[in-house]
Amino acid sequence: KCASPPPPVRFYEHYREGVPSWVDFDEIQRGIDVFLAYLPAAGCSLFYRSLVGGFSIPRIAEVLRATRYLVPTTRTTAATTTTG
């Protein structure tokens, strides 16, 4: 006979049977709607305000240049040169 499953498995088995009574599906849908409505603006602001700005700081740019972080690997460069 198998031993009793570990506590995390028992916890999962207890709650997988159904959705708890306190779950409000209308509220979940409202959250999904808000997320989808503001996703493009949030994505653009994260891109323009963090990534690009961070890469333009002189010290960071120096590190990126020294480590060749934004440069493709030699293998990728060779493959695109011969096939392109």
PDB file of N, CA and C in Angstrom:
ATOM      1  N   LYS A   1       0.842  -1.191   0.000  1.00  0.00           N
ATOM      2  CA  LYS A   1       0.000   0.000   0.000  1.00  0.00           C
ATOM      3  C   LYS A   1       0.876   1.240   0.000  1.00  0.00           C
ATOM      4  N   CYS A   2       0.458   2.289  -0.716  1.00  0.00           N
ATOM      5  CA  CYS A   2       1.232   3.526  -0.826  1.00  0.00           C
ATOM      6  C   CYS A   2       1.145   4.331   0.466  1.00  0.00           C
ATOM      7  N   ALA A   3       2.225   5.042   0.725  1.00  0.00           N
ATOM      8  CA  ALA A   3       2.242   5.932   1.888  1.00  0.00           C
ATOM      9  C   ALA A   3       1.351   7.135   1.602  1.00  0.00           C
ATOM     10  N   SER A   4       0.988   7.842   2.640  1.00  0.00           N
ATOM     11  CA  SER A   4       0.177   9.048   2.499  1.00  0.00           C
ATOM     12  C   SER A   4       0.952  10.103   1.711  1.00  0.00           C
ATOM     13  N   PRO A   5       0.291  10.821   0.802  1.00  0.00           N
ATOM     14  CA  PRO A   5       1.008  11.836   0.016  1.00  0.00           C
ATOM     15  C   PRO A   5       1.497  12.975   0.912  1.00  0.00           C
ATOM     16  N   PRO A   6       2.531  13.684   0.473  1.00  0.00           N
ATOM     17  CA  PRO A   6       3.058  14.801   1.267  1.00  0.00           C
ATOM     18  C   PRO A   6       2.012  15.919   1.410  1.00  0.00           C
ATOM     19  N   PRO A   7       2.172  16.788   2.407  1.00  0.00           N
ATOM     20  CA  PRO A   7       1.180  17.846   2.657  1.00  0.00           C
ATOM     21  C   PRO A   7       0.845  18.721   1.451  1.00  0.00           C
ATOM     22  N   PRO A   8       1.822  19.143   0.631  1.00  0.00           N
ATOM     23  CA  PRO A   8       1.429  19.973  -0.521  1.00  0.00           C
ATOM     24  C   PRO A   8       0.483  19.248  -1.482  1.00  0.00           C
ATOM     25  N   VAL A   9       0.681  17.955  -1.645  1.00  0.00           N
ATOM     26  CA  VAL A   9      -0.187  17.178  -2.539  1.00  0.00           C
ATOM     27  C   VAL A   9      -1.581  17.071  -1.924  1.00  0.00           C
ATOM     28  N   ARG A  10      -1.649  16.830  -0.635  1.00  0.00           N
ATOM     29  CA  ARG A  10      -2.951  16.754   0.037  1.00  0.00           C
ATOM     30  C   ARG A  10      -3.685  18.093  -0.052  1.00  0.00           C
ATOM     31  N   PHE A  11      -2.952  19.199   0.103  1.00  0.00           N
ATOM     32  CA  PHE A  11      -3.543  20.535  -0.010  1.00  0.00           C
ATOM     33  C   PHE A  11      -4.135  20.727  -1.405  1.00  0.00           C
ATOM     34  N   TYR A  12      -3.361  20.360  -2.418  1.00  0.00           N
ATOM     35  CA  TYR A  12      -3.829  20.489  -3.805  1.00  0.00           C
ATOM     36  C   TYR A  12      -5.074  19.624  -4.038  1.00  0.00           C
ATOM     37  N   GLU A  13      -5.020  18.388  -3.576  1.00  0.00           N
ATOM     38  CA  GLU A  13      -6.143  17.482  -3.786  1.00  0.00           C
ATOM     39  C   GLU A  13      -7.410  17.996  -3.104  1.00  0.00           C
ATOM     40  N   HIS A  14      -7.240  18.648  -1.971  1.00  0.00           N
ATOM     41  CA  HIS A  14      -8.390  19.180  -1.240  1.00  0.00           C
ATOM     42  C   HIS A  14      -9.070  20.297  -2.030  1.00  0.00           C
ATOM     43  N   TYR A  15      -8.292  21.170  -2.665  1.00  0.00           N
ATOM     44  CA  TYR A  15      -8.852  22.340  -3.347  1.00  0.00           C
ATOM     45  C   TYR A  15      -9.089  22.168  -4.843  1.00  0.00           C
ATOM     46  N   ARG A  16      -8.652  21.091  -5.424  1.00  0.00           N
ATOM     47  CA  ARG A  16      -8.841  20.931  -6.868  1.00  0.00           C
ATOM     48  C   ARG A  16     -10.262  20.521  -7.234  1.00  0.00           C
ATOM     49  N   GLU A  17     -11.002  20.047  -6.268  1.00  0.00           N
ATOM     50  CA  GLU A  17     -12.346  19.539  -6.531  1.00  0.00           C
ATOM     51  C   GLU A  17     -13.300  20.608  -7.031  1.00  0.00           C
ATOM     52  N   GLY A  18     -13.202  21.808  -6.531  1.00  0.00           N
ATOM     53  CA  GLY A  18     -14.135  22.851  -6.939  1.00  0.00           C
ATOM     54  C   GLY A  18     -13.599  24.221  -6.604  1.00  0.00           C
ATOM     55  N   VAL A  19     -14.306  25.207  -7.041  1.00  0.00           N
ATOM     56  CA  VAL A  19     -13.923  26.581  -6.784  1.00  0.00           C
ATOM     57  C   VAL A  19     -14.476  26.979  -5.419  1.00  0.00           C
ATOM     58  N   PRO A  20     -13.653  27.649  -4.596  1.00  0.00           N
ATOM     59  CA  PRO A  20     -14.164  28.076  -3.284  1.00  0.00           C
ATOM     60  C   PRO A  20     -15.367  29.010  -3.431  1.00  0.00           C
ATOM     61  N   SER A  21     -16.218  29.008  -2.435  1.00  0.00           N
ATOM     62  CA  SER A  21     -17.455  29.795  -2.495  1.00  0.00           C
ATOM     63  C   SER A  21     -17.202  31.292  -2.528  1.00  0.00           C
ATOM     64  N   TRP A  22     -16.053  31.737  -2.029  1.00  0.00           N
ATOM     65  CA  TRP A  22     -15.778  33.168  -1.975  1.00  0.00           C
ATOM     66  C   TRP A  22     -15.299  33.747  -3.307  1.00  0.00           C
ATOM     67  N   VAL A  23     -15.071  32.909  -4.310  1.00  0.00           N
ATOM     68  CA  VAL A  23     -14.589  33.399  -5.606  1.00  0.00           C
ATOM     69  C   VAL A  23     -15.733  34.110  -6.326  1.00  0.00           C
ATOM     70  N   ASP A  24     -15.459  35.344  -6.754  1.00  0.00           N
ATOM     71  CA  ASP A  24     -16.446  36.147  -7.476  1.00  0.00           C
ATOM     72  C   ASP A  24     -15.995  36.243  -8.932  1.00  0.00           C
ATOM     73  N   PHE A  25     -16.650  35.493  -9.801  1.00  0.00           N
ATOM     74  CA  PHE A  25     -16.246  35.434 -11.204  1.00  0.00           C
ATOM     75  C   PHE A  25     -16.461  36.763 -11.927  1.00  0.00           C
ATOM     76  N   ASP A  26     -17.450  37.541 -11.497  1.00  0.00           N
ATOM     77  CA  ASP A  26     -17.649  38.865 -12.086  1.00  0.00           C
ATOM     78  C   ASP A  26     -16.460  39.777 -11.772  1.00  0.00           C
ATOM     79  N   GLU A  27     -15.955  39.681 -10.560  1.00  0.00           N
ATOM     80  CA  GLU A  27     -14.780  40.484 -10.168  1.00  0.00           C
ATOM     81  C   GLU A  27     -13.533  40.024 -10.919  1.00  0.00           C
ATOM     82  N   ILE A  28     -13.394  38.746 -11.134  1.00  0.00           N
ATOM     83  CA  ILE A  28     -12.268  38.227 -11.917  1.00  0.00           C
ATOM     84  C   ILE A  28     -12.351  38.744 -13.346  1.00  0.00           C
ATOM     85  N   GLN A  29     -13.546  38.712 -13.925  1.00  0.00           N
ATOM     86  CA  GLN A  29     -13.707  39.223 -15.286  1.00  0.00           C
ATOM     87  C   GLN A  29     -13.413  40.715 -15.357  1.00  0.00           C
ATOM     88  N   ARG A  30     -13.813  41.444 -14.337  1.00  0.00           N
ATOM     89  CA  ARG A  30     -13.520  42.879 -14.289  1.00  0.00           C
ATOM     90  C   ARG A  30     -12.014  43.121 -14.250  1.00  0.00           C
ATOM     91  N   GLY A  31     -11.300  42.322 -13.485  1.00  0.00           N
ATOM     92  CA  GLY A  31      -9.847  42.428 -13.440  1.00  0.00           C
ATOM     93  C   GLY A  31      -9.213  42.112 -14.780  1.00  0.00           C
ATOM     94  N   ILE A  32      -9.716  41.095 -15.452  1.00  0.00           N
ATOM     95  CA  ILE A  32      -9.213  40.742 -16.786  1.00  0.00           C
ATOM     96  C   ILE A  32      -9.453  41.895 -17.757  1.00  0.00           C
ATOM     97  N   ASP A  33     -10.650  42.485 -17.696  1.00  0.00           N
ATOM     98  CA  ASP A  33     -10.984  43.600 -18.586  1.00  0.00           C
ATOM     99  C   ASP A  33     -10.066  44.798 -18.355  1.00  0.00           C
ATOM    100  N   VAL A  34      -9.810  45.120 -17.095  1.00  0.00           N
ATOM    101  CA  VAL A  34      -8.908  46.240 -16.777  1.00  0.00           C
ATOM    102  C   VAL A  34      -7.507  45.934 -17.269  1.00  0.00           C
ATOM    103  N   PHE A  35      -7.032  44.738 -17.020  1.00  0.00           N
ATOM    104  CA  PHE A  35      -5.690  44.346 -17.468  1.00  0.00           C
ATOM    105  C   PHE A  35      -5.566  44.479 -18.976  1.00  0.00           C
ATOM    106  N   LEU A  36      -6.538  43.962 -19.716  1.00  0.00           N
ATOM    107  CA  LEU A  36      -6.481  44.030 -21.173  1.00  0.00           C
ATOM    108  C   LEU A  36      -6.624  45.458 -21.692  1.00  0.00           C
ATOM    109  N   ALA A  37      -7.410  46.275 -20.995  1.00  0.00           N
ATOM    110  CA  ALA A  37      -7.609  47.660 -21.433  1.00  0.00           C
ATOM    111  C   ALA A  37      -6.325  48.482 -21.277  1.00  0.00           C
ATOM    112  N   TYR A  38      -5.587  48.246 -20.211  1.00  0.00           N
ATOM    113  CA  TYR A  38      -4.405  49.063 -19.929  1.00  0.00           C
ATOM    114  C   TYR A  38      -3.092  48.396 -20.313  1.00  0.00           C
ATOM    115  N   LEU A  39      -3.142  47.174 -20.828  1.00  0.00           N
ATOM    116  CA  LEU A  39      -1.917  46.460 -21.197  1.00  0.00           C
ATOM    117  C   LEU A  39      -1.074  47.205 -22.226  1.00  0.00           C
ATOM    118  N   PRO A  40      -1.643  47.723 -23.327  1.00  0.00           N
ATOM    119  CA  PRO A  40      -0.793  48.425 -24.300  1.00  0.00           C
ATOM    120  C   PRO A  40      -0.082  49.636 -23.700  1.00  0.00           C
ATOM    121  N   ALA A  41      -0.796  50.434 -22.927  1.00  0.00           N
ATOM    122  CA  ALA A  41      -0.171  51.615 -22.318  1.00  0.00           C
ATOM    123  C   ALA A  41       0.895  51.210 -21.311  1.00  0.00           C
ATOM    124  N   ALA A  42       0.618  50.179 -20.531  1.00  0.00           N
ATOM    125  CA  ALA A  42       1.612  49.728 -19.547  1.00  0.00           C
ATOM    126  C   ALA A  42       2.848  49.189 -20.245  1.00  0.00           C
ATOM    127  N   GLY A  43       2.653  48.427 -21.300  1.00  0.00           N
ATOM    128  CA  GLY A  43       3.799  47.893 -22.042  1.00  0.00           C
ATOM    129  C   GLY A  43       4.646  48.989 -22.652  1.00  0.00           C
ATOM    130  N   CYS A  44       3.990  49.973 -23.252  1.00  0.00           N
ATOM    131  CA  CYS A  44       4.744  51.089 -23.855  1.00  0.00           C
ATOM    132  C   CYS A  44       5.494  51.881 -22.797  1.00  0.00           C
ATOM    133  N   SER A  45       4.850  52.150 -21.677  1.00  0.00           N
ATOM    134  CA  SER A  45       5.530  52.942 -20.648  1.00  0.00           C
ATOM    135  C   SER A  45       6.710  52.170 -20.066  1.00  0.00           C
ATOM    136  N   LEU A  46       6.575  50.872 -19.895  1.00  0.00           N
ATOM    137  CA  LEU A  46       7.707  50.093 -19.397  1.00  0.00           C
ATOM    138  C   LEU A  46       8.844  50.079 -20.409  1.00  0.00           C
ATOM    139  N   PHE A  47       8.503  49.978 -21.680  1.00  0.00           N
ATOM    140  CA  PHE A  47       9.536  49.954 -22.706  1.00  0.00           C
ATOM    141  C   PHE A  47      10.240  51.300 -22.801  1.00  0.00           C
ATOM    142  N   TYR A  48       9.482  52.358 -22.953  1.00  0.00           N
ATOM    143  CA  TYR A  48      10.076  53.669 -23.192  1.00  0.00           C
ATOM    144  C   TYR A  48      10.689  54.304 -21.951  1.00  0.00           C
ATOM    145  N   ARG A  49      10.192  53.960 -20.789  1.00  0.00           N
ATOM    146  CA  ARG A  49      10.680  54.612 -19.581  1.00  0.00           C
ATOM    147  C   ARG A  49      11.730  53.812 -18.822  1.00  0.00           C
ATOM    148  N   SER A  50      11.903  52.557 -19.144  1.00  0.00           N
ATOM    149  CA  SER A  50      12.899  51.792 -18.389  1.00  0.00           C
ATOM    150  C   SER A  50      13.973  51.217 -19.290  1.00  0.00           C
ATOM    151  N   LEU A  51      13.583  50.422 -20.248  1.00  0.00           N
ATOM    152  CA  LEU A  51      14.565  49.722 -21.067  1.00  0.00           C
ATOM    153  C   LEU A  51      15.420  50.679 -21.890  1.00  0.00           C
ATOM    154  N   VAL A  52      14.788  51.486 -22.705  1.00  0.00           N
ATOM    155  CA  VAL A  52      15.532  52.396 -23.568  1.00  0.00           C
ATOM    156  C   VAL A  52      16.275  53.434 -22.738  1.00  0.00           C
ATOM    157  N   GLY A  53      15.604  53.995 -21.766  1.00  0.00           N
ATOM    158  CA  GLY A  53      16.247  54.985 -20.913  1.00  0.00           C
ATOM    159  C   GLY A  53      17.436  54.414 -20.158  1.00  0.00           C
ATOM    160  N   GLY A  54      17.277  53.208 -19.679  1.00  0.00           N
ATOM    161  CA  GLY A  54      18.383  52.574 -18.954  1.00  0.00           C
ATOM    162  C   GLY A  54      19.576  52.306 -19.844  1.00  0.00           C
ATOM    163  N   PHE A  55      19.326  51.915 -21.082  1.00  0.00           N
ATOM    164  CA  PHE A  55      20.428  51.641 -22.008  1.00  0.00           C
ATOM    165  C   PHE A  55      21.107  52.918 -22.485  1.00  0.00           C
ATOM    166  N   SER A  56      20.474  54.069 -22.321  1.00  0.00           N
ATOM    167  CA  SER A  56      21.084  55.310 -22.789  1.00  0.00           C
ATOM    168  C   SER A  56      21.930  55.994 -21.722  1.00  0.00           C
ATOM    169  N   ILE A  57      21.922  55.497 -20.500  1.00  0.00           N
ATOM    170  CA  ILE A  57      22.772  56.071 -19.443  1.00  0.00           C
ATOM    171  C   ILE A  57      24.220  55.767 -19.802  1.00  0.00           C
ATOM    172  N   PRO A  58      25.085  56.786 -19.809  1.00  0.00           N
ATOM    173  CA  PRO A  58      26.471  56.586 -20.269  1.00  0.00           C
ATOM    174  C   PRO A  58      27.207  55.418 -19.606  1.00  0.00           C
ATOM    175  N   ARG A  59      27.097  55.273 -18.309  1.00  0.00           N
ATOM    176  CA  ARG A  59      27.819  54.170 -17.642  1.00  0.00           C
ATOM    177  C   ARG A  59      27.274  52.809 -18.067  1.00  0.00           C
ATOM    178  N   ILE A  60      25.958  52.723 -18.184  1.00  0.00           N
ATOM    179  CA  ILE A  60      25.351  51.465 -18.619  1.00  0.00           C
ATOM    180  C   ILE A  60      25.748  51.186 -20.062  1.00  0.00           C
ATOM    181  N   ALA A  61      25.699  52.213 -20.901  1.00  0.00           N
ATOM    182  CA  ALA A  61      26.081  52.037 -22.299  1.00  0.00           C
ATOM    183  C   ALA A  61      27.524  51.569 -22.419  1.00  0.00           C
ATOM    184  N   GLU A  62      28.382  52.066 -21.544  1.00  0.00           N
ATOM    185  CA  GLU A  62      29.790  51.641 -21.545  1.00  0.00           C
ATOM    186  C   GLU A  62      29.904  50.148 -21.212  1.00  0.00           C
ATOM    187  N   VAL A  63      29.150  49.702 -20.242  1.00  0.00           N
ATOM    188  CA  VAL A  63      29.159  48.280 -19.863  1.00  0.00           C
ATOM    189  C   VAL A  63      28.600  47.434 -21.010  1.00  0.00           C
ATOM    190  N   LEU A  64      27.516  47.896 -21.627  1.00  0.00           N
ATOM    191  CA  LEU A  64      26.934  47.152 -22.743  1.00  0.00           C
ATOM    192  C   LEU A  64      27.919  47.051 -23.900  1.00  0.00           C
ATOM    193  N   ARG A  65      28.627  48.127 -24.167  1.00  0.00           N
ATOM    194  CA  ARG A  65      29.610  48.127 -25.242  1.00  0.00           C
ATOM    195  C   ARG A  65      30.759  47.175 -24.902  1.00  0.00           C
ATOM    196  N   ALA A  66      31.241  47.217 -23.663  1.00  0.00           N
ATOM    197  CA  ALA A  66      32.368  46.380 -23.255  1.00  0.00           C
ATOM    198  C   ALA A  66      32.009  44.895 -23.249  1.00  0.00           C
ATOM    199  N   THR A  67      30.781  44.566 -22.855  1.00  0.00           N
ATOM    200  CA  THR A  67      30.375  43.162 -22.775  1.00  0.00           C
ATOM    201  C   THR A  67      29.728  42.664 -24.059  1.00  0.00           C
ATOM    202  N   ARG A  68      29.508  43.556 -25.002  1.00  0.00           N
ATOM    203  CA  ARG A  68      28.860  43.242 -26.270  1.00  0.00           C
ATOM    204  C   ARG A  68      27.481  42.618 -26.036  1.00  0.00           C
ATOM    205  N   TYR A  69      26.766  43.151 -25.045  1.00  0.00           N
ATOM    206  CA  TYR A  69      25.459  42.626 -24.645  1.00  0.00           C
ATOM    207  C   TYR A  69      24.438  42.703 -25.771  1.00  0.00           C
ATOM    208  N   LEU A  70      24.439  43.760 -26.534  1.00  0.00           N
ATOM    209  CA  LEU A  70      23.436  43.944 -27.580  1.00  0.00           C
ATOM    210  C   LEU A  70      23.917  43.502 -28.953  1.00  0.00           C
ATOM    211  N   VAL A  71      25.045  42.804 -29.004  1.00  0.00           N
ATOM    212  CA  VAL A  71      25.613  42.357 -30.275  1.00  0.00           C
ATOM    213  C   VAL A  71      25.330  40.872 -30.433  1.00  0.00           C
ATOM    214  N   PRO A  72      24.859  40.427 -31.596  1.00  0.00           N
ATOM    215  CA  PRO A  72      24.595  38.992 -31.782  1.00  0.00           C
ATOM    216  C   PRO A  72      25.875  38.172 -31.628  1.00  0.00           C
ATOM    217  N   THR A  73      25.696  36.908 -31.299  1.00  0.00           N
ATOM    218  CA  THR A  73      26.851  36.025 -31.168  1.00  0.00           C
ATOM    219  C   THR A  73      27.500  35.816 -32.523  1.00  0.00           C
ATOM    220  N   THR A  74      28.734  35.361 -32.529  1.00  0.00           N
ATOM    221  CA  THR A  74      29.471  35.151 -33.774  1.00  0.00           C
ATOM    222  C   THR A  74      28.778  34.121 -34.644  1.00  0.00           C
ATOM    223  N   ARG A  75      28.264  33.066 -34.031  1.00  0.00           N
ATOM    224  CA  ARG A  75      27.595  32.014 -34.781  1.00  0.00           C
ATOM    225  C   ARG A  75      26.378  32.581 -35.511  1.00  0.00           C
ATOM    226  N   THR A  76      25.579  33.422 -34.843  1.00  0.00           N
ATOM    227  CA  THR A  76      24.414  34.034 -35.473  1.00  0.00           C
ATOM    228  C   THR A  76      24.839  34.952 -36.606  1.00  0.00           C
ATOM    229  N   THR A  77      25.898  35.722 -36.382  1.00  0.00           N
ATOM    230  CA  THR A  77      26.390  36.637 -37.412  1.00  0.00           C
ATOM    231  C   THR A  77      26.871  35.865 -38.623  1.00  0.00           C
ATOM    232  N   ALA A  78      27.598  34.777 -38.407  1.00  0.00           N
ATOM    233  CA  ALA A  78      28.107  33.968 -39.515  1.00  0.00           C
ATOM    234  C   ALA A  78      26.941  33.345 -40.277  1.00  0.00           C
ATOM    235  N   ALA A  79      25.933  32.873 -39.586  1.00  0.00           N
ATOM    236  CA  ALA A  79      24.800  32.230 -40.243  1.00  0.00           C
ATOM    237  C   ALA A  79      24.019  33.237 -41.093  1.00  0.00           C
ATOM    238  N   THR A  80      23.832  34.430 -40.595  1.00  0.00           N
ATOM    239  CA  THR A  80      23.073  35.413 -41.382  1.00  0.00           C
ATOM    240  C   THR A  80      23.904  35.956 -42.528  1.00  0.00           C
ATOM    241  N   THR A  81      25.227  35.969 -42.367  1.00  0.00           N
ATOM    242  CA  THR A  81      26.089  36.476 -43.438  1.00  0.00           C
ATOM    243  C   THR A  81      26.111  35.505 -44.618  1.00  0.00           C
ATOM    244  N   THR A  82      26.170  34.191 -44.336  1.00  0.00           N
ATOM    245  CA  THR A  82      26.257  33.220 -45.408  1.00  0.00           C
ATOM    246  C   THR A  82      24.915  32.969 -46.086  1.00  0.00           C
ATOM    247  N   THR A  83      23.810  33.080 -45.311  1.00  0.00           N
ATOM    248  CA  THR A  83      22.511  32.797 -45.904  1.00  0.00           C
ATOM    249  C   THR A  83      21.822  34.051 -46.413  1.00  0.00           C
ATOM    250  N   GLY A  84      22.241  35.213 -45.967  1.00  0.00           N
ATOM    251  CA  GLY A  84      21.531  36.431 -46.310  1.00  0.00           C
ATOM    252  C   GLY A  84      22.144  37.098 -47.449  1.00  0.00           C
TER     253      GLY A  84
END
